PDB file of C-alpha atoms in Angstrom:
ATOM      1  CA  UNK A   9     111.420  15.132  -0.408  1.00  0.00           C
ATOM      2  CA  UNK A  10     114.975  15.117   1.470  1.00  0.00           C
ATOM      3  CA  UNK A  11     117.242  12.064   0.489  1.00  0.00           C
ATOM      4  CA  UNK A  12     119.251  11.750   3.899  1.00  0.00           C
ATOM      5  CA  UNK A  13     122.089   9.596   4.064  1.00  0.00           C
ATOM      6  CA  UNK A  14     123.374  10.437   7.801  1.00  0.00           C
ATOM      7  CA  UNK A  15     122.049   9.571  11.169  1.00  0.00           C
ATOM      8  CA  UNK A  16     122.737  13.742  12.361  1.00  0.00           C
ATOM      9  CA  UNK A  17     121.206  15.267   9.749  1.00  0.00           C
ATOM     10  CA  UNK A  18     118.413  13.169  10.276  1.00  0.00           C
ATOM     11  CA  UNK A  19     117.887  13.502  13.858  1.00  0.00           C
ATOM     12  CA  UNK A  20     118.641  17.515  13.088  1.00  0.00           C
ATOM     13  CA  UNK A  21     115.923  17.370  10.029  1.00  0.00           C
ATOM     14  CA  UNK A  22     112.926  15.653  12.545  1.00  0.00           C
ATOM     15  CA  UNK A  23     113.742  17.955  15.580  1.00  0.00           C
ATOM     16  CA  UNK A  24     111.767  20.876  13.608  1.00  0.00           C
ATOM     17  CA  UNK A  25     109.273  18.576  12.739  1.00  0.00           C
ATOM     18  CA  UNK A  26     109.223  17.417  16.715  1.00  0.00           C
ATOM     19  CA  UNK A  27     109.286  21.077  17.587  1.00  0.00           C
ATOM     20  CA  UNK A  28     106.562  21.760  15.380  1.00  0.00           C
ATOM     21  CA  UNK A  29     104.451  18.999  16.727  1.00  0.00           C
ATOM     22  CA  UNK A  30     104.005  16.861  14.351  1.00  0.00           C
ATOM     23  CA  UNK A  31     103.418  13.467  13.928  1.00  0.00           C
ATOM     24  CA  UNK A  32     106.424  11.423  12.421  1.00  0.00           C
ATOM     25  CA  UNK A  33     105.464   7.874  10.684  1.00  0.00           C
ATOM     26  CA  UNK A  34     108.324   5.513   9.289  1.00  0.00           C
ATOM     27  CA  UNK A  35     108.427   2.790   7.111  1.00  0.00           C
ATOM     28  CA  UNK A  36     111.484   0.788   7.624  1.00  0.00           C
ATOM     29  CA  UNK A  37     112.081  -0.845   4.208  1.00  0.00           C
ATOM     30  CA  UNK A  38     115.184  -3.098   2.537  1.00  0.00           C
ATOM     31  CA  UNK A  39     114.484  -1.170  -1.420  1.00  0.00           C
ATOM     32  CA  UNK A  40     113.352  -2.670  -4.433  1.00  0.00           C
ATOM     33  CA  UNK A  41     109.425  -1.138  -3.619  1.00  0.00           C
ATOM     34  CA  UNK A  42     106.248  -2.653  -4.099  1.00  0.00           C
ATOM     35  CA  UNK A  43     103.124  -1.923  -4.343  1.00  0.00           C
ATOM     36  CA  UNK A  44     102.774  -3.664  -0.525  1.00  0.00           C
ATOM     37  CA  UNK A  45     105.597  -1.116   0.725  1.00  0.00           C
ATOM     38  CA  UNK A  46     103.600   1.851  -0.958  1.00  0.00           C
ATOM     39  CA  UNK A  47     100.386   0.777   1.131  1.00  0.00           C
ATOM     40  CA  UNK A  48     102.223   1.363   4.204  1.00  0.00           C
ATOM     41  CA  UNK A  49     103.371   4.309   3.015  1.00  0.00           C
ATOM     42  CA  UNK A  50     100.309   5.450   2.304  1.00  0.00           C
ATOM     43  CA  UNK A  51      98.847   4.601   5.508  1.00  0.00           C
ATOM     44  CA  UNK A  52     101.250   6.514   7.154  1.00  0.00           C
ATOM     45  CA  UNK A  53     100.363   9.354   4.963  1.00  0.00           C
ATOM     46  CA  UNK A  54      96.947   9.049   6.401  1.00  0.00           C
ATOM     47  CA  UNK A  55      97.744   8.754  10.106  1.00  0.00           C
ATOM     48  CA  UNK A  56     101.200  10.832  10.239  1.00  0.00           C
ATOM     49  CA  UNK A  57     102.119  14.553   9.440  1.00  0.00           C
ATOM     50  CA  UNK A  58     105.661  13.553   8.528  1.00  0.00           C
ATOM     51  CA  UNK A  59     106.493  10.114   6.507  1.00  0.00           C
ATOM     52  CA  UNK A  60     109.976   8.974   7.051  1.00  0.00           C
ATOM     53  CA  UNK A  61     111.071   5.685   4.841  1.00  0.00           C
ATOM     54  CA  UNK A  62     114.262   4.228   5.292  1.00  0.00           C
ATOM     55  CA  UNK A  63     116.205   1.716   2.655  1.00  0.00           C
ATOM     56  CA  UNK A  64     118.498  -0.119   4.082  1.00  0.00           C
ATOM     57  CA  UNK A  65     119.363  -4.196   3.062  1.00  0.00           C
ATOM     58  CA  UNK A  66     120.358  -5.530   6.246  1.00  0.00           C
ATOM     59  CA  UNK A  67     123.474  -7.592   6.418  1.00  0.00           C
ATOM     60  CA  UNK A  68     122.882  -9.183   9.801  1.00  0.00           C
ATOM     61  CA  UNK A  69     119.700 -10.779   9.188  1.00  0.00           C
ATOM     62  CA  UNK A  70     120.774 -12.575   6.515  1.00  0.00           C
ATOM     63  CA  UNK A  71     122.585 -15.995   6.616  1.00  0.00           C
ATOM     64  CA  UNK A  72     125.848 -16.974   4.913  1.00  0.00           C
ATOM     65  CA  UNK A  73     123.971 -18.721   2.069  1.00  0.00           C
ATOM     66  CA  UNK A  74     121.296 -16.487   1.864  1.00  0.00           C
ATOM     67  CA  UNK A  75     120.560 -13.532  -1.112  1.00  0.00           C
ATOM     68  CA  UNK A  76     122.517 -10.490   0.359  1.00  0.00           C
ATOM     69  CA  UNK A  77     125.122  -9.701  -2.676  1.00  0.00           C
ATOM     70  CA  UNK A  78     121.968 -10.608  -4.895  1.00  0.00           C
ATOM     71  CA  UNK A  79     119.407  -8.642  -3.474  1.00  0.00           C
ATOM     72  CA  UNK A  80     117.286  -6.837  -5.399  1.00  0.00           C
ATOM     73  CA  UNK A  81     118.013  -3.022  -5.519  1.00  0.00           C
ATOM     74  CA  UNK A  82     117.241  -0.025  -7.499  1.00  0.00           C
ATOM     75  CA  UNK A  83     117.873   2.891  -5.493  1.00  0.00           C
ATOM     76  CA  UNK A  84     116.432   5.399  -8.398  1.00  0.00           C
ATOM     77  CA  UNK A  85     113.356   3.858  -9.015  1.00  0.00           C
ATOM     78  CA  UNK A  86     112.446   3.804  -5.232  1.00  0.00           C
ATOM     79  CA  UNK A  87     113.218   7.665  -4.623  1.00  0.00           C
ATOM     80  CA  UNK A  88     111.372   8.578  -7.177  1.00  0.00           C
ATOM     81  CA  UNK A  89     108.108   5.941  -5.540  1.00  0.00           C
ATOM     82  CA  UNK A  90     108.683   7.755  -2.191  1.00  0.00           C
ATOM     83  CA  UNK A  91     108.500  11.533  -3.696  1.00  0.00           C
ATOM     84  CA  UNK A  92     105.291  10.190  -5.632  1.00  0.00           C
ATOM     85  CA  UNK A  93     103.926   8.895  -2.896  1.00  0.00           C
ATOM     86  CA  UNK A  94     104.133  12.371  -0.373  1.00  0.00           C
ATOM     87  CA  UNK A  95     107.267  11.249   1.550  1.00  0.00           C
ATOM     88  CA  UNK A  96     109.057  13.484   3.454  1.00  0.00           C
ATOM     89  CA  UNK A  97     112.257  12.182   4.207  1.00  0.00           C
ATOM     90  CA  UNK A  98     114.413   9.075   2.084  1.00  0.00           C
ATOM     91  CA  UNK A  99     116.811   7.555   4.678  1.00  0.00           C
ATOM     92  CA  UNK A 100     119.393   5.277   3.091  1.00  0.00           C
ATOM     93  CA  UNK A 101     122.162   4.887   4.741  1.00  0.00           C
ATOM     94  CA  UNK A 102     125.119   2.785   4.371  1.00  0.00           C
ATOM     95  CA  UNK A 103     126.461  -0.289   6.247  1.00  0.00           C
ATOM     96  CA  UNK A 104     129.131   1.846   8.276  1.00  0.00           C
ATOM     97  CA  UNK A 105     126.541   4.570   9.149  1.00  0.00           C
ATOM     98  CA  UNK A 106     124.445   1.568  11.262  1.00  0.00           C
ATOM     99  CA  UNK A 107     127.295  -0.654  12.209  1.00  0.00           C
ATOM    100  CA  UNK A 108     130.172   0.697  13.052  1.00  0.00           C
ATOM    101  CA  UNK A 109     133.691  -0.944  12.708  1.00  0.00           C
ATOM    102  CA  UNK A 110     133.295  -1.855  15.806  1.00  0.00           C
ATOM    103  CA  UNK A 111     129.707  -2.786  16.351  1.00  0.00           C
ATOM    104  CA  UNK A 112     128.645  -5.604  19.273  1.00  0.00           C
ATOM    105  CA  UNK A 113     125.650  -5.145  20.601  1.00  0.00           C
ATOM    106  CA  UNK A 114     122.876  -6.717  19.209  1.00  0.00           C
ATOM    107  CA  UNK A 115     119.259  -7.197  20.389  1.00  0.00           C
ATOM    108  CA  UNK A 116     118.503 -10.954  21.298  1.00  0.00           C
ATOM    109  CA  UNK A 117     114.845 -11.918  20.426  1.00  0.00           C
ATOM    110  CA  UNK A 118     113.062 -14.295  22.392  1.00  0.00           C
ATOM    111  CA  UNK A 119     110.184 -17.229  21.784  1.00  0.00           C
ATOM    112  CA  UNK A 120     108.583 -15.436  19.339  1.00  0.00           C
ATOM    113  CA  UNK A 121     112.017 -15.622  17.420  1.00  0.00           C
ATOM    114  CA  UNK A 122     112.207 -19.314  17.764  1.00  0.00           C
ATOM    115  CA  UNK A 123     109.635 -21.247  15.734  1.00  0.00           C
ATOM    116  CA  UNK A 124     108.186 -21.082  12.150  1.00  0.00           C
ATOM    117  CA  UNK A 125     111.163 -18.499  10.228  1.00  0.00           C
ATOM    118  CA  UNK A 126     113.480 -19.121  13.312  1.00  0.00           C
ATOM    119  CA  UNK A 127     113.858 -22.517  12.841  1.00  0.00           C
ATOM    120  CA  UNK A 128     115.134 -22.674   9.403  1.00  0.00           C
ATOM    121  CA  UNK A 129     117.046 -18.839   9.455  1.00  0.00           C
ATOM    122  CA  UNK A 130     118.903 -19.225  12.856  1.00  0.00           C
ATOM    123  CA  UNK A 131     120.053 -15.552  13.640  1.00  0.00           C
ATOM    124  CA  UNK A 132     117.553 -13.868  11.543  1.00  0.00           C
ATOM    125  CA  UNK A 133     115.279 -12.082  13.983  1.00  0.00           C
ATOM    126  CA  UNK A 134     118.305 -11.168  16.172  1.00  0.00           C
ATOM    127  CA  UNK A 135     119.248  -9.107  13.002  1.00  0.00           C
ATOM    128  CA  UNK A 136     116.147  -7.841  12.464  1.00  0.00           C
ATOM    129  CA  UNK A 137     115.430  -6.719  15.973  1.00  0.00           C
ATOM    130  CA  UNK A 138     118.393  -5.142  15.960  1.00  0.00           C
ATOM    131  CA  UNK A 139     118.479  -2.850  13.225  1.00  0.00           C
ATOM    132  CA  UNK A 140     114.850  -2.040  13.721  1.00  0.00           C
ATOM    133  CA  UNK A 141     115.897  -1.076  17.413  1.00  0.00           C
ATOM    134  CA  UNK A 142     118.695   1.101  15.821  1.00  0.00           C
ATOM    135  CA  UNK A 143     116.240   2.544  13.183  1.00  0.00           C
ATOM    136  CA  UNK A 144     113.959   3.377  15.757  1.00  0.00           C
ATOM    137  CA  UNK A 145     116.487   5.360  17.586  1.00  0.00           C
ATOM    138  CA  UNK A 146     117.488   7.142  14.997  1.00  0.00           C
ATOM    139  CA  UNK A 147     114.479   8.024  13.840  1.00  0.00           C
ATOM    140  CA  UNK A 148     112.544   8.166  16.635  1.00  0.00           C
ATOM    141  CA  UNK A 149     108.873   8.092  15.126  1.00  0.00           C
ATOM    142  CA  UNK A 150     105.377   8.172  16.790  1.00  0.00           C
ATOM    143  CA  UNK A 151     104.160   5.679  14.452  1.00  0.00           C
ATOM    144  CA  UNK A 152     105.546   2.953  12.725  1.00  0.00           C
ATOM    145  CA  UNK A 153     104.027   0.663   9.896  1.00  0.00           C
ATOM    146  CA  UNK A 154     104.860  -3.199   9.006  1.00  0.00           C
ATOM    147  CA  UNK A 155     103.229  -5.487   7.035  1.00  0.00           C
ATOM    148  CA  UNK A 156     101.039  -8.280   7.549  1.00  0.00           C
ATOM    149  CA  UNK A 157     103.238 -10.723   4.798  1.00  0.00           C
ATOM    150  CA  UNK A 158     105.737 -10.493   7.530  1.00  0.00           C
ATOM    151  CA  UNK A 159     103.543 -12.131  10.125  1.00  0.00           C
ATOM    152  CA  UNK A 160     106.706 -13.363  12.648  1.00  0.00           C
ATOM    153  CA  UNK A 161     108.460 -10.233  11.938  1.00  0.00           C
ATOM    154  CA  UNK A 162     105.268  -7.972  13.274  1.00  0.00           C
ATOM    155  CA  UNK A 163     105.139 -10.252  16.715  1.00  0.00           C
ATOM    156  CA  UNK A 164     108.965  -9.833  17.527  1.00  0.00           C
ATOM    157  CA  UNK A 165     109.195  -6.067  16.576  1.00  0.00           C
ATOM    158  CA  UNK A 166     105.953  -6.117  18.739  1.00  0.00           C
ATOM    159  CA  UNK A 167     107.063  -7.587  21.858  1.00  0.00           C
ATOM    160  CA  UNK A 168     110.239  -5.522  21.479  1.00  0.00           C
ATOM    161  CA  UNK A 169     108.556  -2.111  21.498  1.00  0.00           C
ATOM    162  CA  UNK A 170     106.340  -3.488  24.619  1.00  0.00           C
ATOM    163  CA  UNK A 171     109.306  -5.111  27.084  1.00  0.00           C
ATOM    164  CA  UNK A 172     112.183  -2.147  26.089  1.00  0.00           C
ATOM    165  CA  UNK A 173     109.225   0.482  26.356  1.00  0.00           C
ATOM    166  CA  UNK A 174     109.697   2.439  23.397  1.00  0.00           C
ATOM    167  CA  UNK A 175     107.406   5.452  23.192  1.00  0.00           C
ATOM    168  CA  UNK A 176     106.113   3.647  19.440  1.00  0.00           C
ATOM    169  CA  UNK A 177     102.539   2.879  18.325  1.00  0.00           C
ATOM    170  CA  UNK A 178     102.991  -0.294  15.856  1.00  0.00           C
ATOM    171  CA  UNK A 179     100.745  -0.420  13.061  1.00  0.00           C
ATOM    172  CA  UNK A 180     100.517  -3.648  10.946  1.00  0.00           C
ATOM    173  CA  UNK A 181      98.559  -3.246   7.437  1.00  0.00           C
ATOM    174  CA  UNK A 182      96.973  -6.238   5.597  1.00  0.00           C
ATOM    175  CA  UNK A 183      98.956  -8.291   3.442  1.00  0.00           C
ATOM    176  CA  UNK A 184      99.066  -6.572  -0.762  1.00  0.00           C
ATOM    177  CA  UNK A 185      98.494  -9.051  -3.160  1.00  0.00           C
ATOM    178  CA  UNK A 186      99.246  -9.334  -6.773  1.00  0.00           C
ATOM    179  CA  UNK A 187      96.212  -9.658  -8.840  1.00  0.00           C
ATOM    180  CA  UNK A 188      96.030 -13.439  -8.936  1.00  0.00           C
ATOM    181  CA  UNK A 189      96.627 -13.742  -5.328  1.00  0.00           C
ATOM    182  CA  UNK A 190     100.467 -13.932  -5.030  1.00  0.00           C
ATOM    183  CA  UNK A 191     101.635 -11.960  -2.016  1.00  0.00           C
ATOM    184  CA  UNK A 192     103.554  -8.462  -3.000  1.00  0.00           C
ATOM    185  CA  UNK A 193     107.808  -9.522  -2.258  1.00  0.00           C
ATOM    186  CA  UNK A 194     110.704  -8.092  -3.272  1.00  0.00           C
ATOM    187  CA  UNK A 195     112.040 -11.509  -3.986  1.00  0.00           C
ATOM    188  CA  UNK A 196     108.918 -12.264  -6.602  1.00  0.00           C
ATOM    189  CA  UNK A 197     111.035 -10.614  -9.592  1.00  0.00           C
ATOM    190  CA  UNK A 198     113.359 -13.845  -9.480  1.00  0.00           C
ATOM    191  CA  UNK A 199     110.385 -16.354 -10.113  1.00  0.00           C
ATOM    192  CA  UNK A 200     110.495 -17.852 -13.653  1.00  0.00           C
ATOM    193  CA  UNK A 201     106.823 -17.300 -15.832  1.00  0.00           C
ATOM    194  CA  UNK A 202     106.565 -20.942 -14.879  1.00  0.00           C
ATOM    195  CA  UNK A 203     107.630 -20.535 -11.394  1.00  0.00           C
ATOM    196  CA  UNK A 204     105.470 -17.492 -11.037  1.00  0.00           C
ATOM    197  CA  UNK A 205     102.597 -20.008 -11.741  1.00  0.00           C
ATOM    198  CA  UNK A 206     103.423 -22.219  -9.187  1.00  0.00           C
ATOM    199  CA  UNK A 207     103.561 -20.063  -6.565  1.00  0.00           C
ATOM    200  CA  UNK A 208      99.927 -18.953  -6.644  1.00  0.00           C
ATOM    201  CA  UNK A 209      99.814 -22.637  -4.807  1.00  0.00           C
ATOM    202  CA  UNK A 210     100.484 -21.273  -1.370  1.00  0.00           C
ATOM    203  CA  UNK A 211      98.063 -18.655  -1.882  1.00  0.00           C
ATOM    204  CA  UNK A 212      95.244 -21.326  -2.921  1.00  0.00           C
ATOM    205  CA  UNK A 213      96.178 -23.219  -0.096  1.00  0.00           C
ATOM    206  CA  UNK A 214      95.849 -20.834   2.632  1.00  0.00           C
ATOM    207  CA  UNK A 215      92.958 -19.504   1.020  1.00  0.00           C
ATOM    208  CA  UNK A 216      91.321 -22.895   1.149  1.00  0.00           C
ATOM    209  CA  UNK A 217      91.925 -23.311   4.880  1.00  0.00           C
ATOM    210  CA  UNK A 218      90.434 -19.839   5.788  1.00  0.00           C
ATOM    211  CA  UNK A 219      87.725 -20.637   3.848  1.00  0.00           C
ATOM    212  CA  UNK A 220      87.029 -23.554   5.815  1.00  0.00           C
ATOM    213  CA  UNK A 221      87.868 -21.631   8.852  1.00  0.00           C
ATOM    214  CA  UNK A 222      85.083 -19.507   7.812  1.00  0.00           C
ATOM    215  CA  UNK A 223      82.846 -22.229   7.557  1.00  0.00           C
ATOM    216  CA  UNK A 224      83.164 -23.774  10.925  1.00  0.00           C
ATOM    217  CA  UNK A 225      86.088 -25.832  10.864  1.00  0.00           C
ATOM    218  CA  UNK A 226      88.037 -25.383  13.958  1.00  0.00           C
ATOM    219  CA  UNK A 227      90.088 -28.799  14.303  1.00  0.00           C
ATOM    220  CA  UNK A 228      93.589 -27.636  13.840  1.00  0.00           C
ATOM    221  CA  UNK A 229      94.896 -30.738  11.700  1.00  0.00           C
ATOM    222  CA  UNK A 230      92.031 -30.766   8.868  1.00  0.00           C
ATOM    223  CA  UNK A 231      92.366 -27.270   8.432  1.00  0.00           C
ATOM    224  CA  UNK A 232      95.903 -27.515   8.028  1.00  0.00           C
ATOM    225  CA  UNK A 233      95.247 -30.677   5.653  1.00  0.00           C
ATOM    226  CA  UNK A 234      93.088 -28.311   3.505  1.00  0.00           C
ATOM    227  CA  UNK A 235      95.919 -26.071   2.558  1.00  0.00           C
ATOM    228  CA  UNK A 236      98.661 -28.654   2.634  1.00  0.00           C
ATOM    229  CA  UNK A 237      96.050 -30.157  -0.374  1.00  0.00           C
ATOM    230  CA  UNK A 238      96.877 -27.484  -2.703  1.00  0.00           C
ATOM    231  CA  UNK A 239     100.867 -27.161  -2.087  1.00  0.00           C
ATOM    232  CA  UNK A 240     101.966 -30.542  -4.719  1.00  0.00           C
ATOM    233  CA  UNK A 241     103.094 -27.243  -7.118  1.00  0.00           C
ATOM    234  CA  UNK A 242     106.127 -26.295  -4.784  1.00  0.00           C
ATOM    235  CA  UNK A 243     108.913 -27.664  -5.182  1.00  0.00           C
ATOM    236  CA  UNK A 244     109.784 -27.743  -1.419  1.00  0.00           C
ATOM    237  CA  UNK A 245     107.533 -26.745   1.516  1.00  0.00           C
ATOM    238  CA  UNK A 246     109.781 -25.367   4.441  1.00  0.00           C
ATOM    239  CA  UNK A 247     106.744 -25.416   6.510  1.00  0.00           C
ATOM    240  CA  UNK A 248     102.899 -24.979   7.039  1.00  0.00           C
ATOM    241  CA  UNK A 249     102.244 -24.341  10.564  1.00  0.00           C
ATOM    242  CA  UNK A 250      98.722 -23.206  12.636  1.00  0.00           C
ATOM    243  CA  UNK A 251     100.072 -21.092  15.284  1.00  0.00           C
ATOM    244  CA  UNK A 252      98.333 -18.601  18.536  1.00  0.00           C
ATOM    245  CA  UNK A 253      98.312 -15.520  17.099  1.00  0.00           C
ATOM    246  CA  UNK A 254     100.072 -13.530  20.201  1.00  0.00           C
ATOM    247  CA  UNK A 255     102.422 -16.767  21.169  1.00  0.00           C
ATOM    248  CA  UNK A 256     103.086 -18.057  17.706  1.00  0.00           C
ATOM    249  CA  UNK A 257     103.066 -21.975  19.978  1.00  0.00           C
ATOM    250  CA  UNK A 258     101.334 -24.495  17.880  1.00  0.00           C
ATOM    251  CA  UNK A 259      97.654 -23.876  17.832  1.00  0.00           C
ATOM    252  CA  UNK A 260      95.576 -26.250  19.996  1.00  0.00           C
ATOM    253  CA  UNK A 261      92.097 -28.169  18.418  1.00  0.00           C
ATOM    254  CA  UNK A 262      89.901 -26.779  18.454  1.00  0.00           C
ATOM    255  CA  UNK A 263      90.594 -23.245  17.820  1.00  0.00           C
ATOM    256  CA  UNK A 264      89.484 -20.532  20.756  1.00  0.00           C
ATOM    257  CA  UNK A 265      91.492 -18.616  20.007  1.00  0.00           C
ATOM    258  CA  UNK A 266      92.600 -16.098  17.106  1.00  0.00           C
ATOM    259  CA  UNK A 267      95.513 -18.106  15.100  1.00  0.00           C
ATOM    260  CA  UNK A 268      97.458 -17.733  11.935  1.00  0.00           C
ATOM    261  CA  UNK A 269      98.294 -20.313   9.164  1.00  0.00           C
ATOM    262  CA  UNK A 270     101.910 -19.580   8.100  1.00  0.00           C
ATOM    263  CA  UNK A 271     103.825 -20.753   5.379  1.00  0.00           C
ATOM    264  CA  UNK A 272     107.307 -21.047   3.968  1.00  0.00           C
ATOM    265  CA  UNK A 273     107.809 -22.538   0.725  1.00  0.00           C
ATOM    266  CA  UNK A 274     110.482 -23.065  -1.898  1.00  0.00           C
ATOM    267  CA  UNK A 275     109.988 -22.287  -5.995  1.00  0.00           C
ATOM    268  CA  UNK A 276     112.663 -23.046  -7.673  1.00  0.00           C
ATOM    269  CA  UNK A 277     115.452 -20.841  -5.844  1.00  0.00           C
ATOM    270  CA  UNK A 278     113.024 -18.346  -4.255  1.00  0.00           C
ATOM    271  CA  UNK A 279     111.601 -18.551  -1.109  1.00  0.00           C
ATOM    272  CA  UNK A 280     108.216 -17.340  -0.309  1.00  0.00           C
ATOM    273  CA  UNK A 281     106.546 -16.331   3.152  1.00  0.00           C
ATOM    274  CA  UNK A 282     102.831 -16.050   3.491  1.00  0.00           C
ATOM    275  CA  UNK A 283      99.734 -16.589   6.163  1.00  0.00           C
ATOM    276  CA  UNK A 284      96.534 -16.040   6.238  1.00  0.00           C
ATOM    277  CA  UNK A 285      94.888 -14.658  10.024  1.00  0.00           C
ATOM    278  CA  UNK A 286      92.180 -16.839  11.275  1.00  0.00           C
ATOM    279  CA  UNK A 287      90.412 -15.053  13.858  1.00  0.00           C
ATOM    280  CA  UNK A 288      92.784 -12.361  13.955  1.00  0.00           C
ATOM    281  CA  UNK A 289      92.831  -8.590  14.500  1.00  0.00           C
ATOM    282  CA  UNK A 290      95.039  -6.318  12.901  1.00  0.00           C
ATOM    283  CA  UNK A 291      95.943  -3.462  15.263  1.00  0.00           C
ATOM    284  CA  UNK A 292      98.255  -1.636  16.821  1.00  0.00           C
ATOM    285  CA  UNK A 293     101.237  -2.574  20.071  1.00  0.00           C
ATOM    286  CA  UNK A 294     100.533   0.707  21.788  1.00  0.00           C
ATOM    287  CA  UNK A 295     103.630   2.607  23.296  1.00  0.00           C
ATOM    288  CA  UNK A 296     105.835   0.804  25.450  1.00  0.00           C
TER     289      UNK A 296
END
């Protein structure tokens, strides 16, 4: 495995994989791996003849009282994940080697950016679109893999690839869950024992709705009921919202049409993003 810090030897590193043929998969990743981050990798391992990950904690999608300084990071560790897991190519760069001194140009999101995430973390998806437009150029991959966890995140960097017609298949990979049902996050490492407990509400919750989804339900406000039933263990719910699954709008009752149960929730100090598909495909945004 080749730990590249700079955007040239990068681009000079994939050309003889280009000329070569072969397939190049990335992973765009902020650190601190998981075992969700190590699925996608792994999926690319399966689909792709060259696995790029990059590392990079992303100061413009974060807001000015969010966890940037406090991030988790442990850049050791997470080499040595990638060369156990068959990766070709580390990318971490640092902040100047993506935004330059003078850097103003961003990528402005649109509707999909605006509800659920967007409401509450005004700027966020402009950051993220950006730098995964930037990574994306750099890197310049034939496949890239997100996951599911990151529900809003997959539709933006979706609808980006499709209206700036980048020549990218998107793959999104089901959501990696902890053993007792907590969804795989970087941020899980600051939850208390006690917190830790907690949090396996908004799992239960969501769980309980697609199983009633399952079932038959299809009235929008019961089946959000059901999983708002199990949430009393967070200390603040941000939101719990039944959304279209290609529009992210509110879903309308009954449900025709695939939707997604999204949730935001506070425990303690941590924040936690989860969902649960109802009617959904996984799949791929084919090249743009």
């Amino acid at each position: 495995m080749q730990t590249i810090t700079r955007v040239a030897e990068l681009r000079s590193t994939l050309a003889k994989s280009r000329g070569a043929d072969r397939r190049v998969g990335l992973v765009p990743t902020m650190g601190y791996l998981h075992d969700g981050h190590m699925a996608l990798i792994a999926a690319s391992q399966a689909q792709c003849d060259v696995t790029v990950v990059s590392i990079f904690v992303n100061p413009t999608q974060f807001g000015p009282n969010e966890d940037l300084s406090s991030y988790p990071r442990d850049f050791l560790r997470d080499e040595e994940l990638c060369r156990d897991g068959g990766v070709a190519i580390l990318f971490a760069p640092d902040t100047l080697e993506v935004y330059t001194s003078h850097f103003e140009t961003f990528v402005e999101p649109g509707d999909l950016a605006k509800p659920l995430c967007g409401v509450f973390r005004p700027g966020h998806f402009r950051g993220v679109a950006t730098v995964v437009c930037k990574l994306f150029n750099m890197v310049q991959p034939d496949v890239v893999f997100f996951g599911q966890k990151d529900f809003q995140q997959c539709a933006v960097v979706r609808r980006m690839v499709i209206d700036l017609n980048l020549p990218i298949e998107m793959v999104t990979v089901p959501t990696v869950r902890e053993r007792d049902g907590l969804a795989m996050s970087s941020r899980n490492r600051y939850l208390s024992k006690e917190e830790r407990q907690r949090a396996l509400a908004i799992n239960r919750g969501l769980s309980a709705a697609l199983d009633e989804f399952r079932s038959g339900e299809r009235n929008v406000e019961k089946l959000i009921a059901v999983a708002r039933g199990h949430l009393e263990a967070v200390d603040r719910l941000q939101y719990l919202e039944l959304v279209d699954g290609d529009t992210l709008k509110t879903a309308d009752s009954p449900l025709r049409r695939p939707a997604a149960l999204c949730a935001a929730a506070y425990v303690g100090s941590t924040r936690l993003i989860d969902n649960v598909l109802l009617g959904c495909q996984l799949g791929s945004a084919m090249r743009g």
